[in-house]
């Protein structure tokens, strides 16, 4: 029967699993009453993910049941799983029940396995059912051999009918390879398929999760980084999230904290721009970014600094001369200094940490110091896609209304001018270049603005120094040629020396 407005659309409730990042990758949550296969190699985190979801969704009235068939005693598995903070020992046998099917599976009797599952489910009336490892049950019963495919097909169809009738959300956990997915009835019948992998690259191990299939909704495509910590599994979605802040260009400009540099930039940095400051080691890149943050704090604008080469206490200690006390600003919640230097980092982890800090503080100014340190902190497999990942990172931050300053160390060259060693300069709106130059037997510092997207800027090359009070700009260099090469030559007609 249809309503006057037309046929009614069936509504599928989405269950919130409380696994960080997982619901977002699923497309908003886990479809209620779905039949999901958790697949992957041993050690990828399948059982941990299943347990984390069980403890999140189970209630006393509608508990979770975990059917286990393992090569080791169930008590041993539970002893290890109890080390995760999500595992609530008080909930065992009340909200979460564990049932061992080893004897039925070893008897090679799929009917007995199904009967045991049916009796338990009808007795406990659960909301969530997990069969772990489903592949072990199938192997023990000889149903994954060439002659047992029909037996497996019948078992799966009967199990699926029961699960649908009971209205439970179910997980089959199994160790499968990519090649085994083809023509396997498990993959056909499943409403959802979540694939977990871990790969070794040099000395690094990277874990990823992919939602291959999820009927009735659109999961986030691609491979998503995940970690297993003491809290359980955390997923880091790779898709750029839509920001609630529109990137409106209203002509506002932000001071970098040095009046002369603001003048070179045509009145400051356009709000919500991404800025790249490049230069060799010791040229004063961090000094300028610190003054940029300090200028914002003096106006009450919150800031976030992500550092990869110094610890926050060291960074704050070096920045004390640049303006208001950074320690006090951290205490007031106006400034966060993030130390993102663990090895095997993924860009998505860094993006999430920085984005969370921007949301917490309402930051209008963000500093990433430095891109080279950032790249070295990544696992090797992520370095190959560094530019694409950096583009997503900058897009998210500027989309939140922040102006982003990034530093990049360049090798010192006396033959050419290098903007950035990892070819990321095209991703930024504005570029400020610092470098050393030999002048009259001294090594001097010069600065110029190379690029400002959609805005005029000075073409001057200016001398500058890094002092105890920060970066101080000097005169325009007019009496020398060859500044870009790093070896300056005085013009023959010039009789004056630059100050």
Short mmCIF file of C-alpha atoms in Angstrom, two decimals:
data_model
loop_
_atom_site.label_atom_id
_atom_site.label_comp_id
_atom_site.label_asym_id
_atom_site.label_seq_id
_atom_site.Cartn_x
_atom_site.Cartn_y
_atom_site.Cartn_z
CA UNK A 1 0.00 0.00 0.00
CA UNK A 2 1.32 3.41 -0.85
CA UNK A 3 0.66 6.83 0.60
CA UNK A 4 -0.90 9.64 -1.49
CA UNK A 5 2.56 11.10 -1.86
CA UNK A 6 3.91 7.87 -3.32
CA UNK A 7 5.65 4.73 -2.03
CA UNK A 8 7.37 5.01 1.33
CA UNK A 9 11.12 4.57 1.35
CA UNK A 10 12.45 1.93 3.79
CA UNK A 11 14.55 3.47 6.53
CA UNK A 12 17.78 1.79 7.67
CA UNK A 13 19.05 2.94 11.05
CA UNK A 14 22.78 3.55 11.30
CA UNK A 15 24.50 2.24 14.42
CA UNK A 16 27.30 4.33 15.90
CA UNK A 17 30.21 2.01 16.66
CA UNK A 18 32.28 4.54 18.64
CA UNK A 19 35.41 3.28 16.83
CA UNK A 20 37.18 6.60 16.06
CA UNK A 21 36.97 7.33 12.35
CA UNK A 22 35.23 4.05 11.48
CA UNK A 23 31.69 5.43 11.33
CA UNK A 24 32.84 8.17 8.98
CA UNK A 25 34.45 5.63 6.64
CA UNK A 26 31.30 3.47 6.75
CA UNK A 27 29.25 6.41 5.52
CA UNK A 28 27.73 7.55 8.81
CA UNK A 29 27.58 4.34 10.83
CA UNK A 30 26.93 0.62 10.58
CA UNK A 31 23.64 -0.35 8.86
CA UNK A 32 21.43 -2.06 11.44
CA UNK A 33 20.73 -5.77 10.81
CA UNK A 34 23.49 -5.95 8.19
CA UNK A 35 25.58 -9.09 7.60
CA UNK A 36 29.22 -7.93 7.49
CA UNK A 37 32.41 -9.82 6.67
CA UNK A 38 35.60 -8.67 8.42
CA UNK A 39 38.42 -10.05 6.27
CA UNK A 40 42.20 -9.84 6.27
CA UNK A 41 45.44 -11.56 7.11
CA UNK A 42 46.31 -12.71 10.64
CA UNK A 43 47.23 -9.87 12.99
CA UNK A 44 45.47 -7.10 11.08
CA UNK A 45 43.04 -6.33 13.94
CA UNK A 46 39.84 -8.13 12.87
CA UNK A 47 39.02 -9.57 16.30
CA UNK A 48 39.89 -6.32 18.06
CA UNK A 49 37.59 -4.36 15.73
CA UNK A 50 34.76 -6.85 16.29
CA UNK A 51 35.16 -6.67 20.07
CA UNK A 52 35.29 -2.88 20.03
CA UNK A 53 32.00 -2.72 18.11
CA UNK A 54 30.38 -5.33 20.39
CA UNK A 55 31.15 -3.45 23.59
CA UNK A 56 29.90 -0.20 22.03
CA UNK A 57 26.55 -1.58 20.83
CA UNK A 58 25.62 -4.22 23.42
CA UNK A 59 23.04 -3.55 26.13
CA UNK A 60 21.67 -5.73 28.91
CA UNK A 61 18.36 -6.07 27.07
CA UNK A 62 19.99 -6.66 23.66
CA UNK A 63 23.45 -8.12 24.33
CA UNK A 64 26.22 -9.21 21.98
CA UNK A 65 27.24 -12.81 21.40
CA UNK A 66 30.74 -13.75 20.25
CA UNK A 67 30.99 -17.28 18.83
CA UNK A 68 34.63 -18.31 18.75
CA UNK A 69 36.55 -21.11 17.07
CA UNK A 70 40.26 -20.59 17.64
CA UNK A 71 43.44 -22.59 17.49
CA UNK A 72 44.06 -21.43 21.05
CA UNK A 73 41.82 -21.51 24.13
CA UNK A 74 39.21 -18.76 24.25
CA UNK A 75 40.41 -17.77 27.72
CA UNK A 76 43.82 -16.94 26.25
CA UNK A 77 42.27 -14.72 23.59
CA UNK A 78 40.17 -12.93 26.20
CA UNK A 79 43.17 -12.36 28.46
CA UNK A 80 44.86 -10.39 25.72
CA UNK A 81 41.70 -8.55 24.66
CA UNK A 82 41.17 -7.36 28.24
CA UNK A 83 44.24 -5.15 27.89
CA UNK A 84 42.29 -2.74 25.68
CA UNK A 85 40.52 0.08 27.49
CA UNK A 86 37.22 -0.57 25.67
CA UNK A 87 37.00 -4.09 27.18
CA UNK A 88 34.63 -3.98 30.16
CA UNK A 89 35.14 -7.10 32.23
CA UNK A 90 31.97 -6.38 34.23
CA UNK A 91 29.93 -6.71 31.02
CA UNK A 92 31.06 -10.26 30.26
CA UNK A 93 28.13 -12.68 30.67
CA UNK A 94 25.72 -9.75 31.07
CA UNK A 95 26.01 -7.47 28.02
CA UNK A 96 28.59 -9.54 26.12
CA UNK A 97 28.59 -13.35 25.94
CA UNK A 98 31.36 -15.61 24.61
CA UNK A 99 30.43 -19.06 23.24
CA UNK A 100 32.98 -21.65 22.07
CA UNK A 101 32.06 -23.70 18.98
CA UNK A 102 35.29 -25.67 18.73
CA UNK A 103 33.77 -29.09 19.41
CA UNK A 104 31.02 -28.69 16.81
CA UNK A 105 33.50 -27.47 14.19
CA UNK A 106 36.00 -30.25 14.86
CA UNK A 107 33.20 -32.75 14.42
CA UNK A 108 32.98 -31.44 10.81
CA UNK A 109 29.27 -30.89 11.21
CA UNK A 110 28.02 -27.54 9.91
CA UNK A 111 24.49 -28.47 10.95
CA UNK A 112 25.66 -28.80 14.56
CA UNK A 113 27.43 -25.45 14.31
CA UNK A 114 24.28 -23.80 12.99
CA UNK A 115 22.09 -25.47 15.63
CA UNK A 116 24.35 -24.21 18.41
CA UNK A 117 24.22 -20.68 17.02
CA UNK A 118 20.42 -20.85 16.68
CA UNK A 119 19.86 -22.12 20.26
CA UNK A 120 22.14 -19.46 21.76
CA UNK A 121 20.68 -16.58 19.77
CA UNK A 122 17.08 -17.57 20.56
CA UNK A 123 17.94 -17.84 24.26
CA UNK A 124 19.83 -14.52 24.59
CA UNK A 125 18.00 -12.37 21.97
CA UNK A 126 21.20 -10.44 21.06
CA UNK A 127 21.53 -7.28 18.98
CA UNK A 128 25.01 -8.20 17.72
CA UNK A 129 26.39 -11.60 16.69
CA UNK A 130 30.05 -12.27 15.84
CA UNK A 131 31.40 -15.54 14.44
CA UNK A 132 35.20 -15.60 14.86
CA UNK A 133 36.82 -17.16 13.00
CA UNK A 134 34.24 -18.08 10.42
CA UNK A 135 37.03 -19.31 8.15
CA UNK A 136 38.16 -21.75 10.86
CA UNK A 137 34.64 -23.20 11.09
CA UNK A 138 34.51 -23.64 7.33
CA UNK A 139 37.94 -25.30 7.17
CA UNK A 140 37.24 -27.60 10.09
CA UNK A 141 34.04 -28.76 8.43
CA UNK A 142 35.82 -29.25 5.10
CA UNK A 143 33.43 -26.83 3.40
CA UNK A 144 36.06 -24.70 1.68
CA UNK A 145 37.34 -27.52 -0.48
CA UNK A 146 36.33 -27.86 -4.11
CA UNK A 147 33.67 -30.43 -3.20
CA UNK A 148 32.37 -28.51 -0.22
CA UNK A 149 31.34 -25.28 -1.92
CA UNK A 150 27.71 -26.45 -2.18
CA UNK A 151 27.67 -27.36 1.50
CA UNK A 152 29.06 -23.93 2.38
CA UNK A 153 26.48 -22.21 0.15
CA UNK A 154 23.62 -23.98 1.93
CA UNK A 155 25.06 -23.21 5.37
CA UNK A 156 25.46 -19.53 4.54
CA UNK A 157 21.95 -19.22 3.14
CA UNK A 158 20.44 -20.87 6.22
CA UNK A 159 22.55 -18.69 8.53
CA UNK A 160 21.59 -15.53 6.63
CA UNK A 161 17.87 -16.41 6.84
CA UNK A 162 18.11 -16.90 10.59
CA UNK A 163 20.04 -13.66 11.11
CA UNK A 164 17.49 -11.73 9.07
CA UNK A 165 14.60 -13.26 11.01
CA UNK A 166 16.25 -12.45 14.36
CA UNK A 167 16.98 -8.86 13.27
CA UNK A 168 20.57 -8.85 14.49
CA UNK A 169 23.66 -7.07 13.20
CA UNK A 170 26.25 -9.75 12.50
CA UNK A 171 29.94 -10.08 11.72
CA UNK A 172 31.75 -13.01 10.14
CA UNK A 173 35.47 -12.75 10.88
CA UNK A 174 37.79 -14.59 8.50
CA UNK A 175 41.33 -14.77 7.19
CA UNK A 176 41.10 -14.34 3.45
CA UNK A 177 43.45 -13.25 0.69
CA UNK A 178 42.47 -11.08 -2.28
CA UNK A 179 42.51 -14.06 -4.62
CA UNK A 180 40.01 -15.97 -2.46
CA UNK A 181 37.32 -13.29 -2.80
CA UNK A 182 36.52 -14.33 -6.36
CA UNK A 183 33.57 -16.74 -6.67
CA UNK A 184 33.41 -17.23 -2.89
CA UNK A 185 29.77 -17.38 -1.72
CA UNK A 186 30.65 -15.61 1.55
CA UNK A 187 31.56 -12.44 -0.35
CA UNK A 188 28.39 -12.62 -2.44
CA UNK A 189 25.92 -13.04 0.43
CA UNK A 190 27.54 -10.48 2.77
CA UNK A 191 25.85 -7.07 2.97
CA UNK A 192 29.16 -5.46 3.82
CA UNK A 193 32.84 -6.30 3.43
CA UNK A 194 35.52 -4.58 5.50
CA UNK A 195 39.09 -5.50 4.55
CA UNK A 196 42.02 -4.97 6.93
CA UNK A 197 45.65 -5.10 5.78
CA UNK A 198 49.13 -4.49 7.07
CA UNK A 199 52.17 -4.07 4.86
CA UNK A 200 55.86 -3.76 5.63
CA UNK A 201 57.92 -1.10 3.86
CA UNK A 202 61.58 -1.14 4.88
CA UNK A 203 61.40 -0.99 8.68
CA UNK A 204 57.86 0.40 8.82
CA UNK A 205 54.54 -1.40 9.13
CA UNK A 206 51.44 0.39 7.86
CA UNK A 207 47.90 -0.75 8.71
CA UNK A 208 44.97 0.16 6.46
CA UNK A 209 41.23 -0.45 6.30
CA UNK A 210 38.96 -0.50 3.27
CA UNK A 211 35.17 -0.76 3.09
CA UNK A 212 34.90 -2.82 -0.08
CA UNK A 213 31.13 -3.12 0.05
CA UNK A 214 28.29 -1.74 2.18
CA UNK A 215 24.77 -2.18 0.84
CA UNK A 216 22.39 0.74 1.10
CA UNK A 217 24.94 3.49 1.72
CA UNK A 218 28.00 5.15 0.26
CA UNK A 219 31.17 4.43 2.27
CA UNK A 220 34.24 6.61 1.93
CA UNK A 221 36.26 5.15 -0.95
CA UNK A 222 39.92 4.19 -0.81
CA UNK A 223 42.33 2.83 1.77
CA UNK A 224 42.30 4.47 5.20
CA UNK A 225 45.14 4.37 7.70
CA UNK A 226 44.44 2.75 11.06
CA UNK A 227 46.34 2.12 14.26
CA UNK A 228 45.96 -0.35 17.12
CA UNK A 229 46.61 1.38 20.43
CA UNK A 230 45.83 0.63 24.07
CA UNK A 231 42.38 2.13 23.41
CA UNK A 232 41.75 -0.24 20.49
CA UNK A 233 41.50 0.60 16.81
CA UNK A 234 41.47 4.14 15.47
CA UNK A 235 40.79 4.85 11.79
CA UNK A 236 42.02 7.98 10.00
CA UNK A 237 39.71 8.72 7.04
CA UNK A 238 41.59 9.96 3.99
CA UNK A 239 38.73 11.89 2.41
CA UNK A 240 38.84 15.67 2.83
CA UNK A 241 35.93 16.58 5.08
CA UNK A 242 33.63 19.41 4.12
CA UNK A 243 34.14 22.46 6.31
CA UNK A 244 31.32 24.47 7.80
CA UNK A 245 33.38 27.61 7.20
CA UNK A 246 33.06 29.09 3.72
CA UNK A 247 36.31 30.26 2.23
CA UNK A 248 35.19 33.81 1.51
CA UNK A 249 37.74 36.26 0.14
CA UNK A 250 36.77 39.54 1.79
CA UNK A 251 40.08 41.35 1.29
CA UNK A 252 41.21 40.98 4.92
CA UNK A 253 44.98 40.81 5.40
CA UNK A 254 46.89 39.50 8.38
CA UNK A 255 50.13 41.00 9.67
CA UNK A 256 53.13 38.71 9.83
CA UNK A 257 54.44 40.70 12.80
CA UNK A 258 57.09 42.66 10.88
CA UNK A 259 55.88 45.94 9.36
CA UNK A 260 58.46 45.96 6.58
CA UNK A 261 57.57 42.41 5.54
CA UNK A 262 53.87 43.35 5.56
CA UNK A 263 54.71 46.18 3.16
CA UNK A 264 56.54 43.76 0.83
CA UNK A 265 53.41 41.58 0.87
CA UNK A 266 51.18 44.45 -0.20
CA UNK A 267 49.74 45.02 3.28
CA UNK A 268 50.05 41.57 4.85
CA UNK A 269 49.00 38.02 4.02
CA UNK A 270 45.49 37.65 2.54
CA UNK A 271 43.36 35.83 5.10
CA UNK A 272 42.96 32.07 4.47
CA UNK A 273 45.98 31.92 2.17
CA UNK A 274 48.60 29.18 2.39
CA UNK A 275 52.13 30.58 2.67
CA UNK A 276 55.43 28.80 2.01
CA UNK A 277 58.62 30.19 3.56
CA UNK A 278 61.71 28.55 2.09
CA UNK A 279 65.35 28.92 2.92
CA UNK A 280 68.48 27.08 4.11
CA UNK A 281 69.09 26.04 7.69
CA UNK A 282 69.45 28.99 10.08
CA UNK A 283 68.00 31.56 7.68
CA UNK A 284 65.21 32.56 10.08
CA UNK A 285 62.16 30.71 8.79
CA UNK A 286 60.96 29.71 12.26
CA UNK A 287 61.61 33.24 13.54
CA UNK A 288 59.19 34.68 10.97
CA UNK A 289 56.48 32.07 11.62
CA UNK A 290 56.79 32.68 15.36
CA UNK A 291 56.28 36.42 14.82
CA UNK A 292 53.27 35.60 12.63
CA UNK A 293 51.68 33.60 15.47
CA UNK A 294 52.63 36.26 18.05
CA UNK A 295 51.03 39.02 15.96
CA UNK A 296 47.78 37.07 15.95
CA UNK A 297 47.86 36.39 19.68
CA UNK A 298 48.33 40.10 20.36
CA UNK A 299 45.05 40.66 18.48
CA UNK A 300 43.30 37.81 20.33
CA UNK A 301 43.47 35.45 17.34
CA UNK A 302 44.08 31.83 18.43
CA UNK A 303 46.86 29.86 16.79
CA UNK A 304 48.14 26.31 16.30
CA UNK A 305 51.78 25.35 15.71
CA UNK A 306 52.67 21.84 14.49
CA UNK A 307 56.36 21.16 15.02
CA UNK A 308 58.34 18.19 13.76
CA UNK A 309 61.94 19.06 14.65
CA UNK A 310 61.65 20.44 18.20
CA UNK A 311 59.60 19.55 21.24
CA UNK A 312 56.92 22.06 22.27
CA UNK A 313 58.82 23.21 25.39
CA UNK A 314 61.93 23.92 23.30
CA UNK A 315 59.93 25.72 20.62
CA UNK A 316 58.12 27.88 23.16
CA UNK A 317 61.41 28.63 24.89
CA UNK A 318 62.92 29.93 21.65
CA UNK A 319 59.81 32.00 20.92
CA UNK A 320 59.63 33.93 24.18
CA UNK A 321 61.17 37.05 22.63
CA UNK A 322 58.53 37.26 19.89
CA UNK A 323 55.59 38.73 21.77
CA UNK A 324 53.15 37.73 24.49
CA UNK A 325 54.25 34.86 26.71
CA UNK A 326 53.48 31.71 24.76
CA UNK A 327 53.24 29.67 27.99
CA UNK A 328 50.41 31.87 29.19
CA UNK A 329 48.64 31.67 25.85
CA UNK A 330 48.79 27.87 25.98
CA UNK A 331 47.30 27.95 29.49
CA UNK A 332 44.49 30.21 28.26
CA UNK A 333 43.67 27.89 25.36
CA UNK A 334 44.61 30.50 22.72
CA UNK A 335 47.62 28.53 21.48
CA UNK A 336 48.36 24.84 20.95
CA UNK A 337 51.80 23.54 20.07
CA UNK A 338 51.60 20.01 18.66
CA UNK A 339 54.61 17.73 18.52
CA UNK A 340 54.07 15.38 15.58
CA UNK A 341 57.29 13.44 15.31
CA UNK A 342 56.53 9.71 15.76
CA UNK A 343 58.01 7.54 13.05
CA UNK A 344 55.58 5.81 10.66
CA UNK A 345 53.18 8.74 10.89
CA UNK A 346 50.51 9.01 8.21
CA UNK A 347 49.39 12.31 6.73
CA UNK A 348 45.82 11.54 7.75
CA UNK A 349 46.88 11.19 11.39
CA UNK A 350 48.64 14.54 11.23
CA UNK A 351 45.67 16.13 9.49
CA UNK A 352 43.30 14.85 12.17
CA UNK A 353 45.48 16.08 15.05
CA UNK A 354 45.93 19.54 13.52
CA UNK A 355 42.26 19.80 12.54
CA UNK A 356 41.15 18.85 16.06
CA UNK A 357 43.42 21.54 17.50
CA UNK A 358 42.03 24.12 15.04
CA UNK A 359 38.49 23.20 16.07
CA UNK A 360 39.31 23.31 19.80
CA UNK A 361 40.97 26.70 19.67
CA UNK A 362 39.09 28.29 16.79
CA UNK A 363 42.55 29.01 15.34
CA UNK A 364 42.86 31.61 12.61
CA UNK A 365 46.61 31.05 12.20
CA UNK A 366 48.36 27.71 11.70
CA UNK A 367 52.09 27.04 11.38
CA UNK A 368 53.63 23.79 10.08
CA UNK A 369 57.34 23.77 10.90
CA UNK A 370 58.74 22.16 8.83
CA UNK A 371 57.61 20.29 5.71
CA UNK A 372 60.92 18.43 5.58
CA UNK A 373 60.49 17.25 9.17
CA UNK A 374 56.90 16.34 8.35
CA UNK A 375 57.97 14.24 5.38
CA UNK A 376 60.69 12.44 7.34
CA UNK A 377 58.18 11.55 10.08
CA UNK A 378 56.02 9.70 7.56
CA UNK A 379 56.23 6.01 6.88
CA UNK A 380 58.07 5.46 3.56
CA UNK A 381 54.92 4.45 1.67
CA UNK A 382 53.28 7.78 2.56
CA UNK A 383 56.21 9.85 1.31
CA UNK A 384 55.41 8.76 -2.23
CA UNK A 385 52.08 10.62 -2.03
CA UNK A 386 53.31 13.52 0.09
CA UNK A 387 52.27 16.29 -2.30
CA UNK A 388 48.74 14.95 -2.78
CA UNK A 389 48.36 14.52 0.99
CA UNK A 390 49.73 18.00 1.69
CA UNK A 391 47.19 19.45 -0.73
CA UNK A 392 44.39 17.79 1.23
CA UNK A 393 45.84 19.03 4.52
CA UNK A 394 46.06 22.64 3.36
CA UNK A 395 42.58 22.49 1.82
CA UNK A 396 41.03 21.33 5.09
CA UNK A 397 42.81 23.96 7.21
CA UNK A 398 42.11 26.92 4.93
CA UNK A 399 38.55 25.62 4.58
CA UNK A 400 38.20 26.06 8.33
CA UNK A 401 39.10 29.72 7.93
CA UNK A 402 42.77 29.44 8.96
CA UNK A 403 45.76 31.11 7.31
CA UNK A 404 48.54 28.52 7.01
CA UNK A 405 52.28 29.24 7.23
CA UNK A 406 54.62 26.39 6.24
CA UNK A 407 58.41 26.31 6.32
CA UNK A 408 60.58 24.30 3.96
CA UNK A 409 64.33 23.90 4.23
CA UNK A 410 66.12 24.14 0.90
CA UNK A 411 69.67 23.04 0.13
CA UNK A 412 72.11 25.93 -0.15
CA UNK A 413 73.02 26.39 -3.79
CA UNK A 414 75.35 28.95 -5.35
CA UNK A 415 74.16 28.32 -8.91
CA UNK A 416 70.36 28.53 -8.81
CA UNK A 417 67.33 29.43 -6.72
CA UNK A 418 65.37 26.48 -5.27
CA UNK A 419 61.89 27.12 -3.86
CA UNK A 420 61.22 23.74 -2.22
CA UNK A 421 63.01 20.37 -2.46
CA UNK A 422 59.78 18.36 -2.64
CA UNK A 423 58.12 20.42 -5.42
CA UNK A 424 55.23 21.62 -3.27
CA UNK A 425 55.52 25.31 -4.13
CA UNK A 426 52.68 25.11 -6.67
CA UNK A 427 50.31 24.05 -3.85
CA UNK A 428 50.68 27.34 -2.00
CA UNK A 429 49.18 30.76 -2.59
CA UNK A 430 52.21 32.79 -1.51
CA UNK A 431 55.97 32.15 -1.40
CA UNK A 432 58.62 34.01 0.59
CA UNK A 433 62.22 33.06 -0.14
CA UNK A 434 65.13 33.51 2.25
CA UNK A 435 68.75 32.74 1.37
CA UNK A 436 72.38 33.46 2.09
CA UNK A 437 74.53 35.54 -0.21
CA UNK A 438 78.24 36.34 -0.15
CA UNK A 439 78.83 40.10 -0.10
CA UNK A 440 82.18 41.76 0.50
CA UNK A 441 83.64 38.80 2.34
CA UNK A 442 80.56 38.29 4.54
CA UNK A 443 77.67 35.86 4.48
CA UNK A 444 74.50 37.98 4.49
CA UNK A 445 70.80 37.09 4.46
CA UNK A 446 68.40 38.32 1.77
CA UNK A 447 64.64 37.94 1.40
CA UNK A 448 62.17 38.41 -1.43
CA UNK A 449 58.54 37.64 -2.23
CA UNK A 450 58.36 35.30 -5.22
CA UNK A 451 54.62 34.74 -5.54
CA UNK A 452 51.29 36.03 -4.25
CA UNK A 453 48.28 34.51 -5.93
CA UNK A 454 45.78 37.16 -6.99
CA UNK A 455 47.60 39.98 -5.22
CA UNK A 456 50.34 42.50 -5.96
CA UNK A 457 53.59 42.41 -4.00
CA UNK A 458 57.01 44.02 -3.85
CA UNK A 459 59.74 42.74 -6.19
CA UNK A 460 62.49 44.06 -3.93
CA UNK A 461 65.34 41.96 -2.60
CA UNK A 462 65.91 43.04 1.01
CA UNK A 463 68.71 42.39 3.47
CA UNK A 464 67.63 41.19 6.91
CA UNK A 465 68.98 39.91 10.22
CA UNK A 466 67.64 37.56 12.86
CA UNK A 467 68.12 39.25 16.23
CA UNK A 468 67.09 38.61 19.81
CA UNK A 469 63.92 40.57 19.01
CA UNK A 470 63.10 38.55 15.93
CA UNK A 471 63.52 39.20 12.24
CA UNK A 472 64.58 42.75 11.31
CA UNK A 473 64.45 43.90 7.68
CA UNK A 474 67.19 46.06 6.19
CA UNK A 475 67.59 48.03 2.97
CA UNK A 476 66.78 47.05 -0.57
CA UNK A 477 69.89 45.68 -2.28
CA UNK A 478 70.55 47.87 -5.34
CA UNK A 479 74.30 47.97 -5.87
CA UNK A 480 74.94 44.28 -6.54
CA UNK A 481 74.22 41.71 -9.22
CA UNK A 482 74.21 37.91 -8.95
CA UNK A 483 72.20 37.85 -5.73
CA UNK A 484 70.13 34.88 -6.90
CA UNK A 485 73.27 32.80 -7.44
CA UNK A 486 74.38 33.52 -3.86
CA UNK A 487 77.62 35.24 -4.96
CA UNK A 488 77.00 38.98 -5.24
CA UNK A 489 79.06 41.22 -7.49
CA UNK A 490 79.20 44.96 -6.92
CA UNK A 491 78.10 47.01 -9.89
CA UNK A 492 81.07 48.87 -11.43
CA UNK A 493 79.34 52.25 -11.26
CA UNK A 494 78.38 51.82 -7.59
CA UNK A 495 80.54 53.43 -4.95
CA UNK A 496 78.29 52.82 -1.97
CA UNK A 497 77.96 49.81 0.26
CA UNK A 498 74.65 48.42 1.42
CA UNK A 499 73.88 48.76 5.11
#
